[in-house]
Short mmCIF file of C-alpha atoms and ligand atoms in Angstrom, two decimals:
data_model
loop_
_atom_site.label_atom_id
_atom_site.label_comp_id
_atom_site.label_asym_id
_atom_site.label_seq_id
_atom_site.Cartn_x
_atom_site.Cartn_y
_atom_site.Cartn_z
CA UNK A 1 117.74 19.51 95.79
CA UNK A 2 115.54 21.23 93.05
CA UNK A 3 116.57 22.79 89.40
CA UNK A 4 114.62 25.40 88.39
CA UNK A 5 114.70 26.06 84.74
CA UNK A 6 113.45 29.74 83.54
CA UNK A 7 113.83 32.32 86.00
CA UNK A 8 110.68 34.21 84.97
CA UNK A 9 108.14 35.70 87.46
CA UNK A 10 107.38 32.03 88.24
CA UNK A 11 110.73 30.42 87.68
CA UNK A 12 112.19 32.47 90.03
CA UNK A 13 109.35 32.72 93.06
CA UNK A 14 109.45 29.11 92.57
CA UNK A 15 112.88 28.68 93.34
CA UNK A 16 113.49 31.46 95.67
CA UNK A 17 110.57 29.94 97.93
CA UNK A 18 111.61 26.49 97.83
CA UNK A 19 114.73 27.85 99.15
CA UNK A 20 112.57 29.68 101.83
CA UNK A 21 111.89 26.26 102.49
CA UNK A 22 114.99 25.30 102.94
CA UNK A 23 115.88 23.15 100.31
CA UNK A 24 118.81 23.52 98.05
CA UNK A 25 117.71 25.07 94.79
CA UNK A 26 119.60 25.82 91.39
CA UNK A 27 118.20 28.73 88.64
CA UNK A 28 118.83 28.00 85.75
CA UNK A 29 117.92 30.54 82.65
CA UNK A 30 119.16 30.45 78.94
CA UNK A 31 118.70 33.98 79.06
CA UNK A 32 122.53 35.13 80.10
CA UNK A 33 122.36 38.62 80.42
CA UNK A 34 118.76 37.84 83.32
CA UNK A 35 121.03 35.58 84.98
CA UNK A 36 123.91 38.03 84.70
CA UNK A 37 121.57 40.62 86.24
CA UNK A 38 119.77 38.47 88.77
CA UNK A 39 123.44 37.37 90.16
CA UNK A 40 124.08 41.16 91.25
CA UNK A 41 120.75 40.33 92.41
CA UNK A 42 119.11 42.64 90.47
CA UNK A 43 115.06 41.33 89.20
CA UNK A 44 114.42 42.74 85.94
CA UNK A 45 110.58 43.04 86.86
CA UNK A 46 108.58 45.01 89.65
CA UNK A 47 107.75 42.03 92.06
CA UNK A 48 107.90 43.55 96.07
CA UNK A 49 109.88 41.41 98.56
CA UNK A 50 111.55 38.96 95.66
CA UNK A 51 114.67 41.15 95.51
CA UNK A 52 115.20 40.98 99.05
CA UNK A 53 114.82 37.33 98.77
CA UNK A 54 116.86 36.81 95.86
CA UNK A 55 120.05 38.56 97.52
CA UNK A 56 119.24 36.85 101.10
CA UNK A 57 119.04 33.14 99.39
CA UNK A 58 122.28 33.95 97.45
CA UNK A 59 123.95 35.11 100.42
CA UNK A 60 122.44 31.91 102.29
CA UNK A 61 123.60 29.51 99.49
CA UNK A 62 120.18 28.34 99.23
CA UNK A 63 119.74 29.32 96.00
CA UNK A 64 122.66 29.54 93.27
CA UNK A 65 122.53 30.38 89.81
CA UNK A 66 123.99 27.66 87.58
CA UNK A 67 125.17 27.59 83.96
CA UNK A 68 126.41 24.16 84.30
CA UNK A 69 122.71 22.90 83.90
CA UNK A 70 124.47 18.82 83.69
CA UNK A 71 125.52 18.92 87.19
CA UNK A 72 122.39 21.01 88.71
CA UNK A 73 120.50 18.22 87.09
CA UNK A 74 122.71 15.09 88.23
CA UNK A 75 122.19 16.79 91.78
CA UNK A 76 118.24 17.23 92.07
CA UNK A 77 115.66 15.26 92.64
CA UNK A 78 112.71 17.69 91.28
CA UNK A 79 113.49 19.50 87.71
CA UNK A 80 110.73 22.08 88.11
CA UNK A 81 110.03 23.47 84.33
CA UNK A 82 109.15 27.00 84.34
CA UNK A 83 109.46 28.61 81.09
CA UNK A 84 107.45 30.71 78.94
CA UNK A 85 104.65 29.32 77.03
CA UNK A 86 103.79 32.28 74.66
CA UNK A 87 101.07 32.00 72.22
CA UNK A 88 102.09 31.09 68.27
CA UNK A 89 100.44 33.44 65.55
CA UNK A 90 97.49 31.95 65.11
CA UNK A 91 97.06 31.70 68.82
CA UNK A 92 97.71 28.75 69.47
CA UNK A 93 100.45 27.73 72.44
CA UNK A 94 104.02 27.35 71.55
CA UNK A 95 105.72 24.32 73.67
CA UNK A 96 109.16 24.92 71.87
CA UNK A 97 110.59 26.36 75.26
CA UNK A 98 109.21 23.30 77.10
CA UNK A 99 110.30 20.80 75.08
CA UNK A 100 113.53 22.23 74.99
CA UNK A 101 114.15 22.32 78.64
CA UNK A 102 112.48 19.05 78.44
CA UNK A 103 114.96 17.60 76.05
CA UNK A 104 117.71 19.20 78.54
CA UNK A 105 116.50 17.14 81.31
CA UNK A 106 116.88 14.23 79.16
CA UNK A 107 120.55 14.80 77.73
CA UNK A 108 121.75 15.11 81.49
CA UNK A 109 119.38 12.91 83.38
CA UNK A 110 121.09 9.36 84.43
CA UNK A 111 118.43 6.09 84.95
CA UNK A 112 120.76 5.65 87.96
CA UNK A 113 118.67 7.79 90.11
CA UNK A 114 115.25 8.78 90.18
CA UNK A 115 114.38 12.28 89.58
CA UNK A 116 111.22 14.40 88.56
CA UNK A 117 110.19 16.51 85.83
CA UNK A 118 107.26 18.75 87.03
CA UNK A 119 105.66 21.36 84.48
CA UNK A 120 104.85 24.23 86.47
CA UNK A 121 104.42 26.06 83.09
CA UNK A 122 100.80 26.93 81.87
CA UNK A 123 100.01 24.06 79.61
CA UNK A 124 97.07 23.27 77.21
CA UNK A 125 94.98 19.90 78.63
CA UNK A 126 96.21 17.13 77.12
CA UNK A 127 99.99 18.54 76.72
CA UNK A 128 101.38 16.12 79.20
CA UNK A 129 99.67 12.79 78.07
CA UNK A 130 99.27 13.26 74.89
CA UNK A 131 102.76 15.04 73.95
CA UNK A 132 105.30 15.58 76.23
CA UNK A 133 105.25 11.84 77.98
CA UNK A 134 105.14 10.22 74.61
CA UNK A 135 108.10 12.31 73.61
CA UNK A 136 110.25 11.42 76.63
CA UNK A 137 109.21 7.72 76.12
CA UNK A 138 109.99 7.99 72.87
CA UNK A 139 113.62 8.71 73.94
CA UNK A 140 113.83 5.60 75.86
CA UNK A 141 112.95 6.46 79.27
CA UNK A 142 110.27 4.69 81.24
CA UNK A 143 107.87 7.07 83.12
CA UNK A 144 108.16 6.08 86.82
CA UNK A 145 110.12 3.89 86.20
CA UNK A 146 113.67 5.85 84.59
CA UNK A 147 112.27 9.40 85.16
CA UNK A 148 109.17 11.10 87.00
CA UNK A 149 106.56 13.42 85.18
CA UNK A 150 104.12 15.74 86.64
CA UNK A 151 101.75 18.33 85.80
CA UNK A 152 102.42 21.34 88.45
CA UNK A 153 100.25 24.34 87.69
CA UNK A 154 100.93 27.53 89.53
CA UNK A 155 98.35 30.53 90.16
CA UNK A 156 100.28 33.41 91.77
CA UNK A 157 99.19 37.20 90.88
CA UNK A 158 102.08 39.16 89.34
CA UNK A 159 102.39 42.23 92.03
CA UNK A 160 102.13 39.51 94.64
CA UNK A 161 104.15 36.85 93.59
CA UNK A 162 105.62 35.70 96.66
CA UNK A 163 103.04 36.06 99.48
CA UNK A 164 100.76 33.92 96.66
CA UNK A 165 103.53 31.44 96.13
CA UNK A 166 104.47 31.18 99.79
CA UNK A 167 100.60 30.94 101.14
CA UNK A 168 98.53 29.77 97.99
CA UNK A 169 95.12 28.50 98.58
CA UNK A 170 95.33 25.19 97.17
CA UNK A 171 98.39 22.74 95.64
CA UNK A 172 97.84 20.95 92.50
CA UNK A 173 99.79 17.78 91.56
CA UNK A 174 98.73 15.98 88.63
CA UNK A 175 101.98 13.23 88.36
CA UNK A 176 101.73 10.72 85.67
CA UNK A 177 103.46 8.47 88.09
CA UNK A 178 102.95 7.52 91.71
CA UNK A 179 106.89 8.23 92.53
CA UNK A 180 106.20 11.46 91.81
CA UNK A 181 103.21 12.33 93.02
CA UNK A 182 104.67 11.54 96.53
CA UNK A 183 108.22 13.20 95.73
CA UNK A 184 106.18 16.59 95.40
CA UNK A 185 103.51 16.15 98.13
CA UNK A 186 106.74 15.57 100.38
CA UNK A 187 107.89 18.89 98.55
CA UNK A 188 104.73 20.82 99.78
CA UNK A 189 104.28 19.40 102.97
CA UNK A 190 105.70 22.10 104.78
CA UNK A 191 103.45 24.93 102.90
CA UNK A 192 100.46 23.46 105.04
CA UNK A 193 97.57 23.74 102.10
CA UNK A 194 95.37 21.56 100.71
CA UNK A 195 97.01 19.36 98.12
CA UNK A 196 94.86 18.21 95.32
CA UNK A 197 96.29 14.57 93.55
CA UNK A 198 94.59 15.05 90.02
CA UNK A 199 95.40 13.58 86.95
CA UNK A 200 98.22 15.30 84.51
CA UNK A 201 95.34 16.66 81.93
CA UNK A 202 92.82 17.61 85.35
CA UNK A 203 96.16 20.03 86.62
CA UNK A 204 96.49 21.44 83.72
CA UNK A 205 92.80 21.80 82.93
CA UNK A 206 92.10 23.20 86.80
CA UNK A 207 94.75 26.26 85.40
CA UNK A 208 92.69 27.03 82.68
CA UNK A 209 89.24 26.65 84.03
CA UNK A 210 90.78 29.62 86.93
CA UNK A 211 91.96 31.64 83.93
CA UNK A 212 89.05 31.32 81.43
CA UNK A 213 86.47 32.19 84.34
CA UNK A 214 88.52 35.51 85.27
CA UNK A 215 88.51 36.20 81.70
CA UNK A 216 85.05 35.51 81.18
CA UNK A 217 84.40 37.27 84.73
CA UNK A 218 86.35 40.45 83.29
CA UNK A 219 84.45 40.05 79.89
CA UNK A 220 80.58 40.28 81.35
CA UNK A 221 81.71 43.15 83.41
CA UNK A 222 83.05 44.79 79.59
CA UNK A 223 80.24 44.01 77.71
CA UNK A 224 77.91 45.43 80.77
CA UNK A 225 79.61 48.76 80.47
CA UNK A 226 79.30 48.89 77.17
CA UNK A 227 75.06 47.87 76.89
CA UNK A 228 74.73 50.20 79.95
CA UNK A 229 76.28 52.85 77.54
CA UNK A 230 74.14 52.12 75.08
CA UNK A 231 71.15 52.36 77.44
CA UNK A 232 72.42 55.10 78.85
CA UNK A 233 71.84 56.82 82.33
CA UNK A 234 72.98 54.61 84.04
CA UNK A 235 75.45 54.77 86.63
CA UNK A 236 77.90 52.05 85.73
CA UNK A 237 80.33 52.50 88.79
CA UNK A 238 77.46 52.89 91.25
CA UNK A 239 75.58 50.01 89.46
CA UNK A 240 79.02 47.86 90.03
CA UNK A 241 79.44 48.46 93.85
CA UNK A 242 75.79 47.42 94.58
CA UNK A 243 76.55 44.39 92.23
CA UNK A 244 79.68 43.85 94.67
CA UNK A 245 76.95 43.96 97.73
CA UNK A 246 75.77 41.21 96.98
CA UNK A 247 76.28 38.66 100.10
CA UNK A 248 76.81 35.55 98.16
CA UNK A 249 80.60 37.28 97.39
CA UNK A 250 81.85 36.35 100.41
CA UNK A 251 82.19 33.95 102.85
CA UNK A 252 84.46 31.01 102.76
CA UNK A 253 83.48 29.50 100.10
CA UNK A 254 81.27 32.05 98.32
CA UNK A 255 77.84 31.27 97.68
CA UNK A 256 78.51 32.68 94.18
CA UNK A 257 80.18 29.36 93.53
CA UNK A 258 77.49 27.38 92.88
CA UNK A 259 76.93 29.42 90.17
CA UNK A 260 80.36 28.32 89.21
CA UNK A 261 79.14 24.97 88.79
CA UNK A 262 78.32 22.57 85.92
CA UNK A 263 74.97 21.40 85.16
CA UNK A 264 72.14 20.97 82.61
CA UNK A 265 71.16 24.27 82.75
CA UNK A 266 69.96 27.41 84.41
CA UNK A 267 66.04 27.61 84.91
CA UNK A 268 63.32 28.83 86.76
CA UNK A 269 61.61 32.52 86.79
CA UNK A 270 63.87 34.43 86.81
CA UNK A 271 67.44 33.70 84.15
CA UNK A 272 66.02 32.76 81.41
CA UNK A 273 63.24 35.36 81.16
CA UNK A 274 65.63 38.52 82.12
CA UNK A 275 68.66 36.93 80.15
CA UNK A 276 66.61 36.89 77.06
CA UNK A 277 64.63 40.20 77.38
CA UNK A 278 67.84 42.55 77.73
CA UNK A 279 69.31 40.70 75.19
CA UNK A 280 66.31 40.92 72.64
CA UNK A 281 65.81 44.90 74.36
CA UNK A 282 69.69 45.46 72.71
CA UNK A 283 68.60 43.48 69.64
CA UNK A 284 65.84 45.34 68.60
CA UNK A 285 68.27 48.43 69.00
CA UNK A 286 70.86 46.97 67.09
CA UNK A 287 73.18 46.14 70.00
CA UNK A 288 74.45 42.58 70.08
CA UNK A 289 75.67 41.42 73.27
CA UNK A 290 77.45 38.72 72.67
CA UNK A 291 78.26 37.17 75.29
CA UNK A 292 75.13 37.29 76.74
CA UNK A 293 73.82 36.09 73.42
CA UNK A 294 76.37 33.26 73.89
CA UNK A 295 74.64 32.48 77.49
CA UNK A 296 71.54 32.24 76.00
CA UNK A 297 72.83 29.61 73.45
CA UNK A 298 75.04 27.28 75.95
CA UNK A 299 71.56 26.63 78.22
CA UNK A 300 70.09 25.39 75.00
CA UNK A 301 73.35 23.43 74.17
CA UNK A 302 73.65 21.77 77.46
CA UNK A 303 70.57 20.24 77.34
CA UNK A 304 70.89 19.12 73.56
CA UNK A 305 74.41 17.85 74.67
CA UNK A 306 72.05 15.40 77.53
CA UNK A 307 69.73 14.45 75.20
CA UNK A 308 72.95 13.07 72.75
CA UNK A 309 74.14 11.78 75.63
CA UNK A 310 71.26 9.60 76.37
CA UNK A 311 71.02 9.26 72.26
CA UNK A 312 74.34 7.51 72.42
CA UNK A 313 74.21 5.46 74.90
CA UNK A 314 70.70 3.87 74.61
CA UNK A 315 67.79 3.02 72.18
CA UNK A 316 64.33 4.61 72.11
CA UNK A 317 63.13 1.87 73.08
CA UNK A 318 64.60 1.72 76.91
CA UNK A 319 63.16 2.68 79.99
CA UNK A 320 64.68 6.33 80.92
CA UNK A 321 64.40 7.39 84.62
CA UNK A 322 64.90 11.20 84.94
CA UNK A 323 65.42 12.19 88.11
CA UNK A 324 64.71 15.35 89.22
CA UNK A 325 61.76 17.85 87.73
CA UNK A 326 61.87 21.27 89.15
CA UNK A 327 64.43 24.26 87.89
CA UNK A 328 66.76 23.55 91.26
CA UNK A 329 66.43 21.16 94.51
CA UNK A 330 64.29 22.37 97.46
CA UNK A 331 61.52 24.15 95.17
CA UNK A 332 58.76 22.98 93.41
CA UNK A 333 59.20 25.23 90.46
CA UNK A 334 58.97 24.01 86.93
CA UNK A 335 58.69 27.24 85.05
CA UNK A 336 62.09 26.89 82.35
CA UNK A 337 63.14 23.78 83.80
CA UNK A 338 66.00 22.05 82.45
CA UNK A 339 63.78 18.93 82.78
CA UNK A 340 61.01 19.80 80.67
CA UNK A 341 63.34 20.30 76.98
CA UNK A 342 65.22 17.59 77.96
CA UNK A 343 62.07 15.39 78.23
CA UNK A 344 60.62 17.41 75.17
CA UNK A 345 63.74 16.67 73.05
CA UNK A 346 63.79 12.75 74.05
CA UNK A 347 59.94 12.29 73.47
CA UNK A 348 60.77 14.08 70.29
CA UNK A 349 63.31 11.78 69.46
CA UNK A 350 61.29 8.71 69.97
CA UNK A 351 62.36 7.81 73.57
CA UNK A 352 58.51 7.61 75.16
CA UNK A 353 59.82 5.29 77.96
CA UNK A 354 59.80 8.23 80.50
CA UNK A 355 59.50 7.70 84.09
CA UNK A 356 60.30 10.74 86.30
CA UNK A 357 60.49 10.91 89.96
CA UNK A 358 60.91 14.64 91.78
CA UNK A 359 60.83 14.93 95.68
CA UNK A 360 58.67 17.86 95.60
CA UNK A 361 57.90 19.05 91.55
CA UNK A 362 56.06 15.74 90.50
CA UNK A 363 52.06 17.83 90.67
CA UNK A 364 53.60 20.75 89.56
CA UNK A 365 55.27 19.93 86.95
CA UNK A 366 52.43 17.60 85.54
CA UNK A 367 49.67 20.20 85.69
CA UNK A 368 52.56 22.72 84.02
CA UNK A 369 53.30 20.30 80.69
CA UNK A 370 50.52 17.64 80.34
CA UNK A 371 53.93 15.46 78.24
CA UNK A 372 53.40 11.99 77.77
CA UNK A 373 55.29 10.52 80.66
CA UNK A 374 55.10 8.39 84.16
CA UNK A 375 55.27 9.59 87.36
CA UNK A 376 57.12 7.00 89.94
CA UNK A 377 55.36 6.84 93.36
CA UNK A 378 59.09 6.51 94.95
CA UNK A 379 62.80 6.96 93.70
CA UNK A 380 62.92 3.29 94.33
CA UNK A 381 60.03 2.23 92.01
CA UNK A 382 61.81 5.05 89.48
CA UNK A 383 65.64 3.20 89.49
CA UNK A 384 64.31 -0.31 89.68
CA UNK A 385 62.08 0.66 86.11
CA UNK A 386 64.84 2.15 84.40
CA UNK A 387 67.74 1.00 81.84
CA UNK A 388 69.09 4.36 82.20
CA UNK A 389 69.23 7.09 84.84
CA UNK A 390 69.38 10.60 83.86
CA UNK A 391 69.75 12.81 86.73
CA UNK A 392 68.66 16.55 86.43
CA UNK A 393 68.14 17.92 89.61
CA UNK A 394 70.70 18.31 92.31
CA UNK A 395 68.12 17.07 95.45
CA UNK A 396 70.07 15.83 98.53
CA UNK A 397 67.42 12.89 98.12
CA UNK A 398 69.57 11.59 95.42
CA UNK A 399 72.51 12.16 96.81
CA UNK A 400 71.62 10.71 100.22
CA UNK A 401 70.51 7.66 97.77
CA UNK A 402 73.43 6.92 95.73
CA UNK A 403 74.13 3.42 96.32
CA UNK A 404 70.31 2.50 95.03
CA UNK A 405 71.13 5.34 92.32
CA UNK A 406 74.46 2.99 91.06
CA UNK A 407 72.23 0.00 90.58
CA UNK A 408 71.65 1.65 87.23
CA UNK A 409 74.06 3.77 84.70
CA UNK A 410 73.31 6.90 86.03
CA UNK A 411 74.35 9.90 83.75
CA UNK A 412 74.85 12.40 86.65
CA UNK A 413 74.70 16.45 84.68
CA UNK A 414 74.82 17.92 88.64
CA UNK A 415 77.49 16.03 89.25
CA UNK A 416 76.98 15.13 92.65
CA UNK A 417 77.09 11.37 93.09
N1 NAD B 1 103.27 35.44 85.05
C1 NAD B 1 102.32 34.92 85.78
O1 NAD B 1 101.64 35.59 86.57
C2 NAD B 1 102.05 33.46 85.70
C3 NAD B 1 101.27 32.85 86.70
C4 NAD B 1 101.06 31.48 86.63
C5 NAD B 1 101.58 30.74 85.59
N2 NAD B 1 102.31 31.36 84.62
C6 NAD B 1 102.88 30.51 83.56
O2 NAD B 1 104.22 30.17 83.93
C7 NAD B 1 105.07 30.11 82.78
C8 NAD B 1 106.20 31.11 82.93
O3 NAD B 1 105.66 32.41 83.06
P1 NAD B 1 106.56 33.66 83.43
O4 NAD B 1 105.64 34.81 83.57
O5 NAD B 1 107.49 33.31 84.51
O6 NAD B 1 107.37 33.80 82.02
P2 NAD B 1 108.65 34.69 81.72
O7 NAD B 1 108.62 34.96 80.26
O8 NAD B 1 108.73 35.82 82.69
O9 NAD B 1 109.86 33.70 82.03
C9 NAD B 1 110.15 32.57 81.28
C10 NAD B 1 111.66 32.38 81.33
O10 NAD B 1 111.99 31.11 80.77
C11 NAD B 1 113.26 31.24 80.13
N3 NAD B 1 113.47 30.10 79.24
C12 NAD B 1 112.93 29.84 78.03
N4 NAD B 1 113.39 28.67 77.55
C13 NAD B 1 114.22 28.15 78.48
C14 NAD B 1 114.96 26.95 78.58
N5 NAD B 1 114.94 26.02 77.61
N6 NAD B 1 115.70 26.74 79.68
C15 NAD B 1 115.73 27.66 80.68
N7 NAD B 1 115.05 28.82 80.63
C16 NAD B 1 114.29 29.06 79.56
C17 NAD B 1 113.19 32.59 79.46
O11 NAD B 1 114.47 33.09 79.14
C18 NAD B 1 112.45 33.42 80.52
O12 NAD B 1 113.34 34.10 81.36
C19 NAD B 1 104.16 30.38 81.59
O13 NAD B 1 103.69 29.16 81.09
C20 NAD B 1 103.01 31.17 82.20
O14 NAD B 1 101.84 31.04 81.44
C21 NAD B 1 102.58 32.69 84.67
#
């Protein structure tokens, strides 16, 4: 038996597909006059096939509406939390709604038997371990032990709320406790879909990461439109579609996502010189791009943020291993490398104990930079000299090698290992 608790877009897909599912679920809103209307089953919103649903789990008994929200609560086993989350003035979130139907939980919940609270609302990293489990333990209640807590994020599409809710490509479960992390991948067995075990701040982190990059995504496309104004003839829609040609689009999974992919940098030929000569183009015509401005300034950051890494964890004197020359793995390019200002900052900063080791970029990147370093003759001779690994460069060489790569600390910016 679940409780659902706001009967939102998400509150109610939630429930009324869990009751596809054919579990017992109660909705529960504070809102009287939603559930008044959603118990002539009546949705308040444009969502296609939910009104259907909500009459035909009504009629089934599958899902009731409840304004006793003591006994739904007594009765289920998973207290899924699905209220708004709205933004305060400044900006930042709001939790009032959550903790409220938190504290709910908590006046009606009985240590007798074990049930689950699972945030399915959209919630800042760090809510859940930071906030919201203190504040239950605070109350008394042992987490895992009295009560469950887990981090539940959902990504349907408004306009397709229950085909996304009822095939969605991956389930998240971030549970702060083991009892509940298998309560809910019991829940989702039946929706056949990955399930990803993560901690509480990863779930809610993986939400944000999908919603920042759309908004980012959404953002270059703006900005485009508006420096290909500025330009002008140019055919922004055309210009679009042959962007959309591209093949790395599709396929399952895209080749666009390793572009989606943390690292120390983009290098090589190609980004940095074009990224920085349309933006300085714009400059000089008093056009800031700014978030191609911003690009520009994160690939320096990155690799400041590695060479504070290394700063931090070792003194100039140590023996630094960086693995990995050229701009990517499987060329020996070295033009913009992320390598070569990381090296440049460290020498900089004192640290001349470089020893380098590339597959492929070693001559290259030599004859390129002349910088005061060693060259190892193998990756072996490179780990067994170093106090500290840095890898740069995603090669399958290092991955391949990872257990002679862990002899060391390895600070791993590809993150591959
Ligand atoms: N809308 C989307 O497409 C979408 C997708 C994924 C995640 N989310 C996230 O899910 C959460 C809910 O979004 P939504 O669009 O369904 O919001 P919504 O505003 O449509 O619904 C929230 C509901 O919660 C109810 N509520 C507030 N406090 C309550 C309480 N203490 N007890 C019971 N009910 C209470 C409200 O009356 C309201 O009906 C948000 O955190 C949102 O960011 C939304």
């Amino acid at each position: 038996v679940i409780t659902v608790m706001g009967l939102g877009f998400v509150g109610l897909t939630t429930g009324l597909g869990f009751a596809e599912h054919g579990h017992k679920v109660f909705g529960y809103d504070i809102d009287s006059r939603l559930m008044a209307r959603l118990e002539n089953g009546e949705i308040p919103f444009y969502e296609p096939e939910l009104g259907i649903k909500l009459k035909q789990h009504l009629a089934s008994g599958n899902f009731r509406l409840v304004d006793n929200l003591a006994a739904a609560i007594t009765a289920s086993r998973y207290i899924f939390i699905c209220v708004g989350t709205p933004n305060r003035k400044g900006g930042g979130i709001n939790l009032d709604f959550v903790v409220q139907a938190v504290d709910a939980v908590i006046k009606n919940h009985s240590a007798q038997s074990f049930r689950t609270i699972v945030i399915k609302s959209t919630v800042v990293p760090g809510t859940v371990r930071d906030f919201i489990r203190p504040h239950i333990e605070q109350q008394g209640l042992r987490i895992g032990k009295d009560i469950g807590l887990a981090v539940n994020p959902e990504f349907l599409r408004e306009g397709s709320a229950w085909h996304d809710f009822l095939y969605p490509d991956r389930i998240v479960i971030g549970a702060e406790d083991r009892h509940s992390e298998s309560m809910l991948c019991e829940l989702y067995r039946s929706f056949n879909v990955p399930v990803y075990k993560v901690s509480s701040t990863t779930a809610e982190y993986i939400k944000y990461l999908s919603n920042t990059l759309l908004a980012t995504l959404i953002s270059f496309a703006n900005e485009q439109s508006l420096l290909a104004k500025h330009i002008g003839d140019i055919d922004i829609k055309t210009a679009f579609s042959v962007l959309h040609r591209d093949k790395r689009w599709s396929g399952s999974p895209a080749k666009m996502a390793s572009y989606v992919y943390p690292g120390c940098g983009f290098g090589g030929y190609c980004l940095p010189k074009d990224t920085q000569a349309l933006v300085e183009q714009l400059r000089l015509q008093n056009h800031n791009p700014v978030l191609l401005s911003s690009v520009l300034a994160v690939n320096k950051a990155i690799k400041e943020a590695v060479v504070a890494d290394v700063v931090n964890i070792v003194s100039p004197t140590a023996t630094i291993g960086i693995l990995g020359l050229a701009f990517k793995p499987n060329t020996d390019d070295v033009r913009e490398t992320p390598a070569k200002d990381i090296i440049g900052m460290l020498l900089a900063k004192g640290y001349i104990n470089l020893i380098a080791y590339d597959p492929l970029a070693m001559p290259a990147f030599k004859a390129a930079y002349g910088l005061p370093i060693k060259y190892a003759d193998s990756l072996e001779t490179c780990v067994i000299s170093s106090d500290l690994l840095v890898l740069v460069t995603a090669w399958d060489l290092f991955i391949d090698n990872k257990e002679l790569l862990k002899q060391k600390p390895v600070l791993d910016y590809r993150f591959v290992l």
